mmCIF file of C-alpha atoms in Angstrom:
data_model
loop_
_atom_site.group_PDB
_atom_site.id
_atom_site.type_symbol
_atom_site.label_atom_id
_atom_site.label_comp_id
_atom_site.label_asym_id
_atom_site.label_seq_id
_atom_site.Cartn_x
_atom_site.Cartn_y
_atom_site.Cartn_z
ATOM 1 C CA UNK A 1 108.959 -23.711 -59.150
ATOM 2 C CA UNK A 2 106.392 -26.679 -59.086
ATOM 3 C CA UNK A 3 106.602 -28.802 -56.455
ATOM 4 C CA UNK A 4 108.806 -31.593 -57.249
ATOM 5 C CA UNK A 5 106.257 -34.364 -57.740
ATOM 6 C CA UNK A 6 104.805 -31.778 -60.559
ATOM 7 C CA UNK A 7 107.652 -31.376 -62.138
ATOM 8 C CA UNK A 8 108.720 -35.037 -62.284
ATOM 9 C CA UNK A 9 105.351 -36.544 -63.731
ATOM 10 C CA UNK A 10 103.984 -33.735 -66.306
ATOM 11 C CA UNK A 11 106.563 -33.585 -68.763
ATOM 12 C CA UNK A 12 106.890 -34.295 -72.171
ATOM 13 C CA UNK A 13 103.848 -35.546 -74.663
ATOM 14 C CA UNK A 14 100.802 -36.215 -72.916
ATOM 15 C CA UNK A 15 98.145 -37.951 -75.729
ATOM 16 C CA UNK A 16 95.011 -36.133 -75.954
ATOM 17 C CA UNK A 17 93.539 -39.689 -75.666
ATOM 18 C CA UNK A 18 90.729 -40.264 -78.555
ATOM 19 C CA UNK A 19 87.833 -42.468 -76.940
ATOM 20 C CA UNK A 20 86.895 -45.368 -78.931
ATOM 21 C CA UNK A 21 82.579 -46.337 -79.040
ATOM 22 C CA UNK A 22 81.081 -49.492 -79.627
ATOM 23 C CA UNK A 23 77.798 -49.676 -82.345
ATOM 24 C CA UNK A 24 75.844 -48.558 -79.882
ATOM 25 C CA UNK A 25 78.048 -45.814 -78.241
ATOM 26 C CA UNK A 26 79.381 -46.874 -75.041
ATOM 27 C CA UNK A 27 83.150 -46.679 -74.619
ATOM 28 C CA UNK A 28 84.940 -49.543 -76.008
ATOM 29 C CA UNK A 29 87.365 -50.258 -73.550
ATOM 30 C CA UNK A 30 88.636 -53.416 -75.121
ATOM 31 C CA UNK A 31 89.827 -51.250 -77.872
ATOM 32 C CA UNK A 32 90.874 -47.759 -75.699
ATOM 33 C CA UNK A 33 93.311 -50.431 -74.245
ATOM 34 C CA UNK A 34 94.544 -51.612 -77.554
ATOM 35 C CA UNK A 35 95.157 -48.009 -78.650
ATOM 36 C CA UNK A 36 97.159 -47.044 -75.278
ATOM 37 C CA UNK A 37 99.230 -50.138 -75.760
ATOM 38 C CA UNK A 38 99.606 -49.139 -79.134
ATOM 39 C CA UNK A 39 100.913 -45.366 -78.359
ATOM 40 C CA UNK A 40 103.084 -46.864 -75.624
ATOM 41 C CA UNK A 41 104.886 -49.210 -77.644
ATOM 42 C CA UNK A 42 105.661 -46.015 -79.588
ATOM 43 C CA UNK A 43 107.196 -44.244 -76.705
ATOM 44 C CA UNK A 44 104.519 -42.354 -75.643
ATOM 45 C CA UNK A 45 103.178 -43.445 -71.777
ATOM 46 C CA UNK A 46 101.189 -40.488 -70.445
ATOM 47 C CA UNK A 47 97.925 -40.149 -71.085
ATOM 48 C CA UNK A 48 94.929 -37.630 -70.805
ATOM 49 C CA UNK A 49 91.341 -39.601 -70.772
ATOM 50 C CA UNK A 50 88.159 -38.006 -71.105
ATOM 51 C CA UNK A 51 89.848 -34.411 -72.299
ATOM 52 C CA UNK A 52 88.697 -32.437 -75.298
ATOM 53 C CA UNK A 53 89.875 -34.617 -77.747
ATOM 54 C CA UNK A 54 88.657 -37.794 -75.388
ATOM 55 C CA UNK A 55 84.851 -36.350 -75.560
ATOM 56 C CA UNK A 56 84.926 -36.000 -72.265
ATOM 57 C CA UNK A 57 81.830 -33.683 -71.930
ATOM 58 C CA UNK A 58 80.340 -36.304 -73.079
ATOM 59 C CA UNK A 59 80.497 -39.251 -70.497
ATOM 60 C CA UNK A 60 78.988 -40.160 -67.094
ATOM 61 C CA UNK A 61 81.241 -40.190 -64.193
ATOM 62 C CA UNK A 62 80.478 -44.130 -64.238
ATOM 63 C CA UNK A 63 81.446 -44.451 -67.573
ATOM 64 C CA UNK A 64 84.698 -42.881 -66.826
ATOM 65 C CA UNK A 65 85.343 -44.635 -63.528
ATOM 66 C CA UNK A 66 84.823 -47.901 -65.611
ATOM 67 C CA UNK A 67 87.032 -47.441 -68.297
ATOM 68 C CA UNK A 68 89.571 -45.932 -66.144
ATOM 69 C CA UNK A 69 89.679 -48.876 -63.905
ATOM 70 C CA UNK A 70 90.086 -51.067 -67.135
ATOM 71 C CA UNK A 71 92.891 -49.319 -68.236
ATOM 72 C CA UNK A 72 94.404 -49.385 -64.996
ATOM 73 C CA UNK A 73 93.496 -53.059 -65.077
ATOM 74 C CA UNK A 74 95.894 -53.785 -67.973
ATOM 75 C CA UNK A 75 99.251 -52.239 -66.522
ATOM 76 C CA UNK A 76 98.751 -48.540 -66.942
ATOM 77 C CA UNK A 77 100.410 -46.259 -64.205
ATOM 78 C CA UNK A 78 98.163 -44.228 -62.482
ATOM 79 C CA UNK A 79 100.914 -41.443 -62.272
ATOM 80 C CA UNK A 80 100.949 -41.484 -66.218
ATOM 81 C CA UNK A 81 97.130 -40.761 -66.343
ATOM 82 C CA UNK A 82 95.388 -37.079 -66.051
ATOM 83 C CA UNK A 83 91.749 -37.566 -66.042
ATOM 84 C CA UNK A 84 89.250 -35.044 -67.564
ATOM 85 C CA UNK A 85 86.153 -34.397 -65.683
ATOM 86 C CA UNK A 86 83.625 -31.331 -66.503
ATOM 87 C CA UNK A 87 80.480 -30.569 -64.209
ATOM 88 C CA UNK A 88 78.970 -27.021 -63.177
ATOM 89 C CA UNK A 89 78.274 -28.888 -59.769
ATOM 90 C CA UNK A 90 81.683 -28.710 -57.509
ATOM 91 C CA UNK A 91 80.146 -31.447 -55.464
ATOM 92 C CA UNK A 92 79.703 -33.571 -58.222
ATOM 93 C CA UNK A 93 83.309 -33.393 -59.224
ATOM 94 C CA UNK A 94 84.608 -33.901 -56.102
ATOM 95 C CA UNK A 95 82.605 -37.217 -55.676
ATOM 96 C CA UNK A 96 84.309 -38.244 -59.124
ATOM 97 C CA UNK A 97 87.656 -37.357 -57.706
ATOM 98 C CA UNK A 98 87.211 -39.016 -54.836
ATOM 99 C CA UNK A 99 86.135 -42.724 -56.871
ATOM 100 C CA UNK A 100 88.685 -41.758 -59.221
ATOM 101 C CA UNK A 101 91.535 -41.745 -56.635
ATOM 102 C CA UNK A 102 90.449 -44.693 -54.867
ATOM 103 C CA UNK A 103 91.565 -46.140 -57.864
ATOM 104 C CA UNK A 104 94.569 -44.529 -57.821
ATOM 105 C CA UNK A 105 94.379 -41.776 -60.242
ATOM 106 C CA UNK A 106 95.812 -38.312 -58.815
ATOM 107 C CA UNK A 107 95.617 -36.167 -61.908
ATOM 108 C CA UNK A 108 92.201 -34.453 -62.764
ATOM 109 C CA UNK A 109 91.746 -32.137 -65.607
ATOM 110 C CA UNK A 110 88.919 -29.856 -64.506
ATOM 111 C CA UNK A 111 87.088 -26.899 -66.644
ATOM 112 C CA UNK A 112 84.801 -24.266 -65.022
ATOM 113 C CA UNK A 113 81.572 -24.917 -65.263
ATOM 114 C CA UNK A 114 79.777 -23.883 -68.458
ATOM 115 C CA UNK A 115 76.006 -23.155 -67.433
ATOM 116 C CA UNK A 116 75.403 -20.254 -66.649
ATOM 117 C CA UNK A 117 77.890 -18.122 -68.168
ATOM 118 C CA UNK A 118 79.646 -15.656 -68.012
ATOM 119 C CA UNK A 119 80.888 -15.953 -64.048
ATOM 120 C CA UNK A 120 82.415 -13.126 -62.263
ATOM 121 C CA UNK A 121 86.603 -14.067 -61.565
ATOM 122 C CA UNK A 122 85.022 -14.422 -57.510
ATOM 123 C CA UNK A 123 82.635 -16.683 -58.384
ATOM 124 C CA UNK A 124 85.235 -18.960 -60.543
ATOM 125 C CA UNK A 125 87.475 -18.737 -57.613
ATOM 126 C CA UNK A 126 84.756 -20.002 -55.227
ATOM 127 C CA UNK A 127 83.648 -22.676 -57.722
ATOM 128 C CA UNK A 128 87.413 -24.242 -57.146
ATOM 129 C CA UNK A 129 88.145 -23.345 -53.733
ATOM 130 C CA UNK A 130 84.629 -24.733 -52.372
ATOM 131 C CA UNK A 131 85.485 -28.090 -54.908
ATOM 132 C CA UNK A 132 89.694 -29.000 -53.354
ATOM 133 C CA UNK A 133 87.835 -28.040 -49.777
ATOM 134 C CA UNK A 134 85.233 -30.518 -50.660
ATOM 135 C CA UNK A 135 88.075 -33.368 -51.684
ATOM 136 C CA UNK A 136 89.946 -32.752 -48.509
ATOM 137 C CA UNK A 137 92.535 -34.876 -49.629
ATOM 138 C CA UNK A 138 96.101 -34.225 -49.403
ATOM 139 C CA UNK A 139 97.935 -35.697 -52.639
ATOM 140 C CA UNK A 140 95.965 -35.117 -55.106
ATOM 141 C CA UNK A 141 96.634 -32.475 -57.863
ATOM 142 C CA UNK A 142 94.554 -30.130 -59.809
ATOM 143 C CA UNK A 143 95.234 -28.824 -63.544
ATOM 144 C CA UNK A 144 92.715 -26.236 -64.570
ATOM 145 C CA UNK A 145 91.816 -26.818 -68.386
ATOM 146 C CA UNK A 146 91.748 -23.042 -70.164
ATOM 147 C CA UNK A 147 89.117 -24.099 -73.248
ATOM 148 C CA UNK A 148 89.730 -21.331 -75.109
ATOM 149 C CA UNK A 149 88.307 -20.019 -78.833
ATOM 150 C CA UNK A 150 84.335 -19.728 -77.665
ATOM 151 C CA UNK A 151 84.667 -20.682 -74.064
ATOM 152 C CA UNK A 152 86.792 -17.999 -72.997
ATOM 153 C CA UNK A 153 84.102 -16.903 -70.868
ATOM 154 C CA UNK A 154 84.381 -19.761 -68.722
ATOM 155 C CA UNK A 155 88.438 -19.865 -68.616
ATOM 156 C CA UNK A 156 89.311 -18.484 -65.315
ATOM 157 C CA UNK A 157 91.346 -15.004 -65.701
ATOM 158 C CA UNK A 158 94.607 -14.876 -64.237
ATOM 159 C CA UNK A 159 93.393 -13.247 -61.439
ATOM 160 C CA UNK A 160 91.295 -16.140 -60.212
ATOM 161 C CA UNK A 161 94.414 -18.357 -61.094
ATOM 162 C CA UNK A 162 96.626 -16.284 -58.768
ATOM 163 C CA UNK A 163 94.264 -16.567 -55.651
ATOM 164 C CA UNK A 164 94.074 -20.240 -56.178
ATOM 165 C CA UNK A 165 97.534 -20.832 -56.800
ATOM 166 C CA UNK A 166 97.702 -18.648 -53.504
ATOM 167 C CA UNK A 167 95.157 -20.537 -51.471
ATOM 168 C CA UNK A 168 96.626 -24.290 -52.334
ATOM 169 C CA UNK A 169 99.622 -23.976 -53.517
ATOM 170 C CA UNK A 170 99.893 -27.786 -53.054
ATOM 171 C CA UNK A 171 96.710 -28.833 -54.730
ATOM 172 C CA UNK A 172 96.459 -26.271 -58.118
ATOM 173 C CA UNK A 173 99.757 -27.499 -59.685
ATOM 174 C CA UNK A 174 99.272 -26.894 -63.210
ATOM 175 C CA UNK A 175 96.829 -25.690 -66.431
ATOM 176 C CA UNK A 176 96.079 -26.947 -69.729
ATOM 177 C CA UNK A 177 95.732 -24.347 -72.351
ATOM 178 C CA UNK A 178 93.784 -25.056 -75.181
ATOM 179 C CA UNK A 179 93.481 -21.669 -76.627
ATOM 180 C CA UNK A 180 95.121 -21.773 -80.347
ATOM 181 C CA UNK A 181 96.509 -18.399 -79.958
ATOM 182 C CA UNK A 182 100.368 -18.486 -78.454
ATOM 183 C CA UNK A 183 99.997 -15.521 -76.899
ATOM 184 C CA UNK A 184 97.319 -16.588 -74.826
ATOM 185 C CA UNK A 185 99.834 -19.407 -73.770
ATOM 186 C CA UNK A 186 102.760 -17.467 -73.597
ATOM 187 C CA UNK A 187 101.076 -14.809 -71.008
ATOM 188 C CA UNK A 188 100.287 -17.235 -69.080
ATOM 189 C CA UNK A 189 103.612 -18.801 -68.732
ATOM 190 C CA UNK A 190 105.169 -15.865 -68.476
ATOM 191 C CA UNK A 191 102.837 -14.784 -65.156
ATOM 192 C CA UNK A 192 102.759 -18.505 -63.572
ATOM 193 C CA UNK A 193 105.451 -20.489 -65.580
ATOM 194 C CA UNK A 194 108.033 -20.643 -62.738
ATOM 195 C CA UNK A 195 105.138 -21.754 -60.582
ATOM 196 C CA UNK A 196 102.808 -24.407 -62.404
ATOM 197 C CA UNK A 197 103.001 -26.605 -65.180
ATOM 198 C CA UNK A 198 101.598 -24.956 -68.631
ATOM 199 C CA UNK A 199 101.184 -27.493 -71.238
ATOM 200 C CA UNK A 200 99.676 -26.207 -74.810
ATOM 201 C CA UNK A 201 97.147 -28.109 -77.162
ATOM 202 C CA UNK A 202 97.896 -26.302 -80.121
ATOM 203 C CA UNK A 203 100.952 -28.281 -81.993
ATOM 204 C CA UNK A 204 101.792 -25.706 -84.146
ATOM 205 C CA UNK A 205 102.757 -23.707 -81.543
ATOM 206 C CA UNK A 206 105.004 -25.454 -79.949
ATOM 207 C CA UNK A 207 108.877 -24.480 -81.702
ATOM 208 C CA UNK A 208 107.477 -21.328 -80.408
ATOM 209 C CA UNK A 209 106.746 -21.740 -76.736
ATOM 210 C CA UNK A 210 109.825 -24.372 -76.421
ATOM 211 C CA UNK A 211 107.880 -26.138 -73.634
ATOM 212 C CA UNK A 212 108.885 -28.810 -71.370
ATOM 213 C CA UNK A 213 104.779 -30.218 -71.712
ATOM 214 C CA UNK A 214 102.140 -30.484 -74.056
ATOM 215 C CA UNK A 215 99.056 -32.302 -74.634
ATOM 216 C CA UNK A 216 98.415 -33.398 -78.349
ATOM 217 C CA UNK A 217 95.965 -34.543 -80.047
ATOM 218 C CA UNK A 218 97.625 -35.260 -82.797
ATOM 219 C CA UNK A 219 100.074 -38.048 -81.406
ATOM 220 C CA UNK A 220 96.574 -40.309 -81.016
ATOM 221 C CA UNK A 221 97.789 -40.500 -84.861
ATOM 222 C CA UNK A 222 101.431 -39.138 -85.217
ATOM 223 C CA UNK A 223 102.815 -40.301 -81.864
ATOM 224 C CA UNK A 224 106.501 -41.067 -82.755
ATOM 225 C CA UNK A 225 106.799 -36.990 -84.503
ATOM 226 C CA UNK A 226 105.103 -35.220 -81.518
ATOM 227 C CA UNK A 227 107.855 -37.018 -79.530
ATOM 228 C CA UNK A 228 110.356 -35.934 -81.675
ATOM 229 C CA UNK A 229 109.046 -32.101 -81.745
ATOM 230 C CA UNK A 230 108.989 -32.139 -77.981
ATOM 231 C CA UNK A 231 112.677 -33.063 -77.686
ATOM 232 C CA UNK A 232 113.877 -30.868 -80.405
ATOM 233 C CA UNK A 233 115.098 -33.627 -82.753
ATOM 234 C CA UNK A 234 114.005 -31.818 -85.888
ATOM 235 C CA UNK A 235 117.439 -32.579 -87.946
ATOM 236 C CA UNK A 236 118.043 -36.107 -87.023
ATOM 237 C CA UNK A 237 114.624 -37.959 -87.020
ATOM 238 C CA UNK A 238 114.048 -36.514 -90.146
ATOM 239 C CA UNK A 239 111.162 -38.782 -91.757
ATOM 240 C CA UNK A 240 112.273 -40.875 -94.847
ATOM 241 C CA UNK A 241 109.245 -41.084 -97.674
ATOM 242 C CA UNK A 242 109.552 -43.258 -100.691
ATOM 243 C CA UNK A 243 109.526 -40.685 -103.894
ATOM 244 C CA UNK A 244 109.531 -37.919 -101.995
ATOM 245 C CA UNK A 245 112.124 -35.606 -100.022
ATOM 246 C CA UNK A 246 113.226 -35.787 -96.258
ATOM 247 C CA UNK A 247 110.314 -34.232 -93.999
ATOM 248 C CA UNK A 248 111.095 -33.088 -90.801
ATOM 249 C CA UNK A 249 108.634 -33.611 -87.769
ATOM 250 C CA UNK A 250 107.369 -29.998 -87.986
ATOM 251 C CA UNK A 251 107.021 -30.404 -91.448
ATOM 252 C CA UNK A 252 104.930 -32.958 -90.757
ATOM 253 C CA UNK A 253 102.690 -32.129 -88.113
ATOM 254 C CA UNK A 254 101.881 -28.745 -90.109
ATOM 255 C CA UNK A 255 100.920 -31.402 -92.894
ATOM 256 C CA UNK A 256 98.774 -33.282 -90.780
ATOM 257 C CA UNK A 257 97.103 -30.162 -89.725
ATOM 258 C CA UNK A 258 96.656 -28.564 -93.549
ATOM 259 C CA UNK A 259 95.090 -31.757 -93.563
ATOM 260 C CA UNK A 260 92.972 -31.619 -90.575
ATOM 261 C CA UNK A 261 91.793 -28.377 -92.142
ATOM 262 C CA UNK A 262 87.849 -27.458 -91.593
ATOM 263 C CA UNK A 263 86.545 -30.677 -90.553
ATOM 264 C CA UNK A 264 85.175 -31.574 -87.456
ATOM 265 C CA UNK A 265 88.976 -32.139 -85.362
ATOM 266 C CA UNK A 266 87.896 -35.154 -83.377
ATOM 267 C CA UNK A 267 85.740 -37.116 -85.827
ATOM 268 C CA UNK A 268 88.876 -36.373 -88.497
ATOM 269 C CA UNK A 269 90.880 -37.802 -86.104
ATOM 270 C CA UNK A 270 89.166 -40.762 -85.659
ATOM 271 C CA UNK A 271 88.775 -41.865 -89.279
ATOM 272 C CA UNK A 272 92.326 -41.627 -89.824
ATOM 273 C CA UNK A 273 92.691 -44.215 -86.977
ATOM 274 C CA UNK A 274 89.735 -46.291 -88.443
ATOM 275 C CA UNK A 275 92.033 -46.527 -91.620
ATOM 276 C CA UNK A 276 95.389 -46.985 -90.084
ATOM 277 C CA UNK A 277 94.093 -49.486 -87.583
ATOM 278 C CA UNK A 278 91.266 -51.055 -90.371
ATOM 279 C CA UNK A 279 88.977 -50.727 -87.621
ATOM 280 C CA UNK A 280 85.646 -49.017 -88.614
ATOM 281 C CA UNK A 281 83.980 -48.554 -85.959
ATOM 282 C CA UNK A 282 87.187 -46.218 -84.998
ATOM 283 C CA UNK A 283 84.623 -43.786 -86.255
ATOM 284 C CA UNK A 284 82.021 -43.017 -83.856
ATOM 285 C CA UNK A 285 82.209 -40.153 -82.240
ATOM 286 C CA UNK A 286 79.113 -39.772 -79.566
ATOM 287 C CA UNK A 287 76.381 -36.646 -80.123
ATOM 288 C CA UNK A 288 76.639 -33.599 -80.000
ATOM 289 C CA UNK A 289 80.557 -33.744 -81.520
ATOM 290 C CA UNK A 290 79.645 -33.388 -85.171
ATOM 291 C CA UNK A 291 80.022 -36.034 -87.858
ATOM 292 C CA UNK A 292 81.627 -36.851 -90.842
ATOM 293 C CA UNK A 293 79.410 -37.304 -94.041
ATOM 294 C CA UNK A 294 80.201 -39.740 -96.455
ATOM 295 C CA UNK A 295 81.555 -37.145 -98.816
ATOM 296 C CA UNK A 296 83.658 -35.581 -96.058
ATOM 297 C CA UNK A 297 84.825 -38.857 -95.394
ATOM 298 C CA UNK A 298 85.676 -39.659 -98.745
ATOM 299 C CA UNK A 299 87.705 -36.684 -99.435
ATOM 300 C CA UNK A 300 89.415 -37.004 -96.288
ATOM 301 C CA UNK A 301 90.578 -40.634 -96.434
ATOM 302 C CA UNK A 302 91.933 -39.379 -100.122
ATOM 303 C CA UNK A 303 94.175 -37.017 -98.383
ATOM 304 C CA UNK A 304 95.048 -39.155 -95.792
ATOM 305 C CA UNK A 305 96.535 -41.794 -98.216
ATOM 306 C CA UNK A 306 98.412 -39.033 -99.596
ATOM 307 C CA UNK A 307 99.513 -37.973 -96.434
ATOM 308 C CA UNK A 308 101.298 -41.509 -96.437
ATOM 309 C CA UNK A 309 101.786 -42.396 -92.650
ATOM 310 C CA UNK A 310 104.835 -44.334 -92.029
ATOM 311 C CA UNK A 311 105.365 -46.902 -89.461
ATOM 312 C CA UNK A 312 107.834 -44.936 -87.479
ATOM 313 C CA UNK A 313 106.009 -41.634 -87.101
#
């Protein structure tokens, strides 16, 4: 099984956190603070920063340290925080980690690194054993993040996954699958599930895999259903909408995603919580994540009033 600190801290919803940018695209911690206390107040308390969702690709390891420390700042638990951080340079990661965890943080999400693709299942193996040697630290933990769709290339095969699990049992604790096909997620807990944490990113599969983790996206804008979902409560939080009939969380979510449809995913995302928290800047996302056009946006916010998002959801 995973080793009991594992187990007790990555459970449930973790919120694929959306990063919020000033007018001039720096991280707007002011309001990335807001937004956690927002989701917490909902129920949900865990929190991924700087993941695919968070644009974390995107952002300097000092930008990250910053807004990390301002989050931690306000009352956030460091044990309720798993922080992204993406580099083809091991030794520039491990730096991170270490800054990061002098902070307090112990979760890091970590992808291979992308340049220079495709790597050999040795050389992925080396790129994560040289990185935990070069932390030499002995409570941290390590979840591998599987991108998925394009990037399989760079997702380590189970193989690699094995060794490391293997090598440090005590570091490599877990891996975040963002692949939207289940049986991509479903082989891998069924080779490592009794041994780290698998959380999926795709919602919809979720009454499939029946996990005890996921990491969503979606509850940046539909926090109170993914909670639901994740605890099975499909029948009795059923969601109450004037003129309409009772829609279940599932229901829901899959409406959310019809909705999502084609656009760009995280600049979707944000608009909807421009409108729902009459923010506008809400809607910078930071190059290269695509953009909305105004007639994108447009249709979009016209589905999203349909969509009718209730206080409790």
């Amino acid at each position: 099984m995973p080793n009991d600190l594992n187990a007790t801290l990555f459970q449930g919803v973790w919120v694929d956190v959306l990063t919020p940018l000033q007018e001039d695209l720096k991280i707007d911690e002011t309001k990335l603070c807001a937004h956690l206390r927002n989701l917490s107040a909902k129920g949900l308390e865990h929190f991924v920063l700087f993941g695919q969702a968070g644009e974390g690709s995107s952002f300097s390891a000092d930008e990250k340290l910053s807004a990390a420390a301002h989050v931690i700042s306000i009352g956030v638990e460091t044990t309720h925080l798993l922080l992204g951080v993406q580099s083809s340079s091991f030794s520039e990661v491990a730096q991170f980690i270490h800054k990061a965890h002098a902070l307090g943080v112990r979760k890091f999400l970590v992808s291979a690194p992308q340049y220079g693709l495709p790597f050999s299942h040795i050389a992925l193996f080396d790129y994560f054993d040289q990185l935990i040697k070069q932390v030499n630290l002995h409570d941290w933990q390590l979840f591998i993040h599987q991108l998925g769709g394009n990037n399989h290339s760079a997702d380590l095969p189970e193989v690699s996954l094995a060794d490391l699990r293997k090598t440090h049992p005590h570091t490599f604790v877990g891996i975040v699958d963002q692949d939207i096909h289940v049986n991509h997620t479903v082989d891998l807990m069924r080779t490592f599930g009794t041994e780290l944490a698998i959380a999926s990113c795709h919602e919809p599969n979720l009454s499939i895999l029946k996990p005890t983790v996921c990491v969503s996206a979606l509850a940046n804008v539909i926090p109170k259903i993914m909670q639901h979902l994740m605890v099975k409560e499909t029948t009795t939080q059923a969601v109450q909408i004037a003129g309409m009939k009772v829609a279940k969380p599932d229901d829901r979510m899959m409406e959310l995603m019809t909705l999502l449809g084609n656009y760009p995913a995280i600049a979707a995302l944000k608009l909807m919580l421009s409108q729902h928290y009459r923010i506008e800047s809400w809607q910078h996302v930071r190059p290269p994540q695509p953009t909305m056009t105004q007639e994108l946006s447009v249709a979009l916010l016209g589905s999203f009033k349909t969509f009718n998002l209730q206080a409790n959801e």
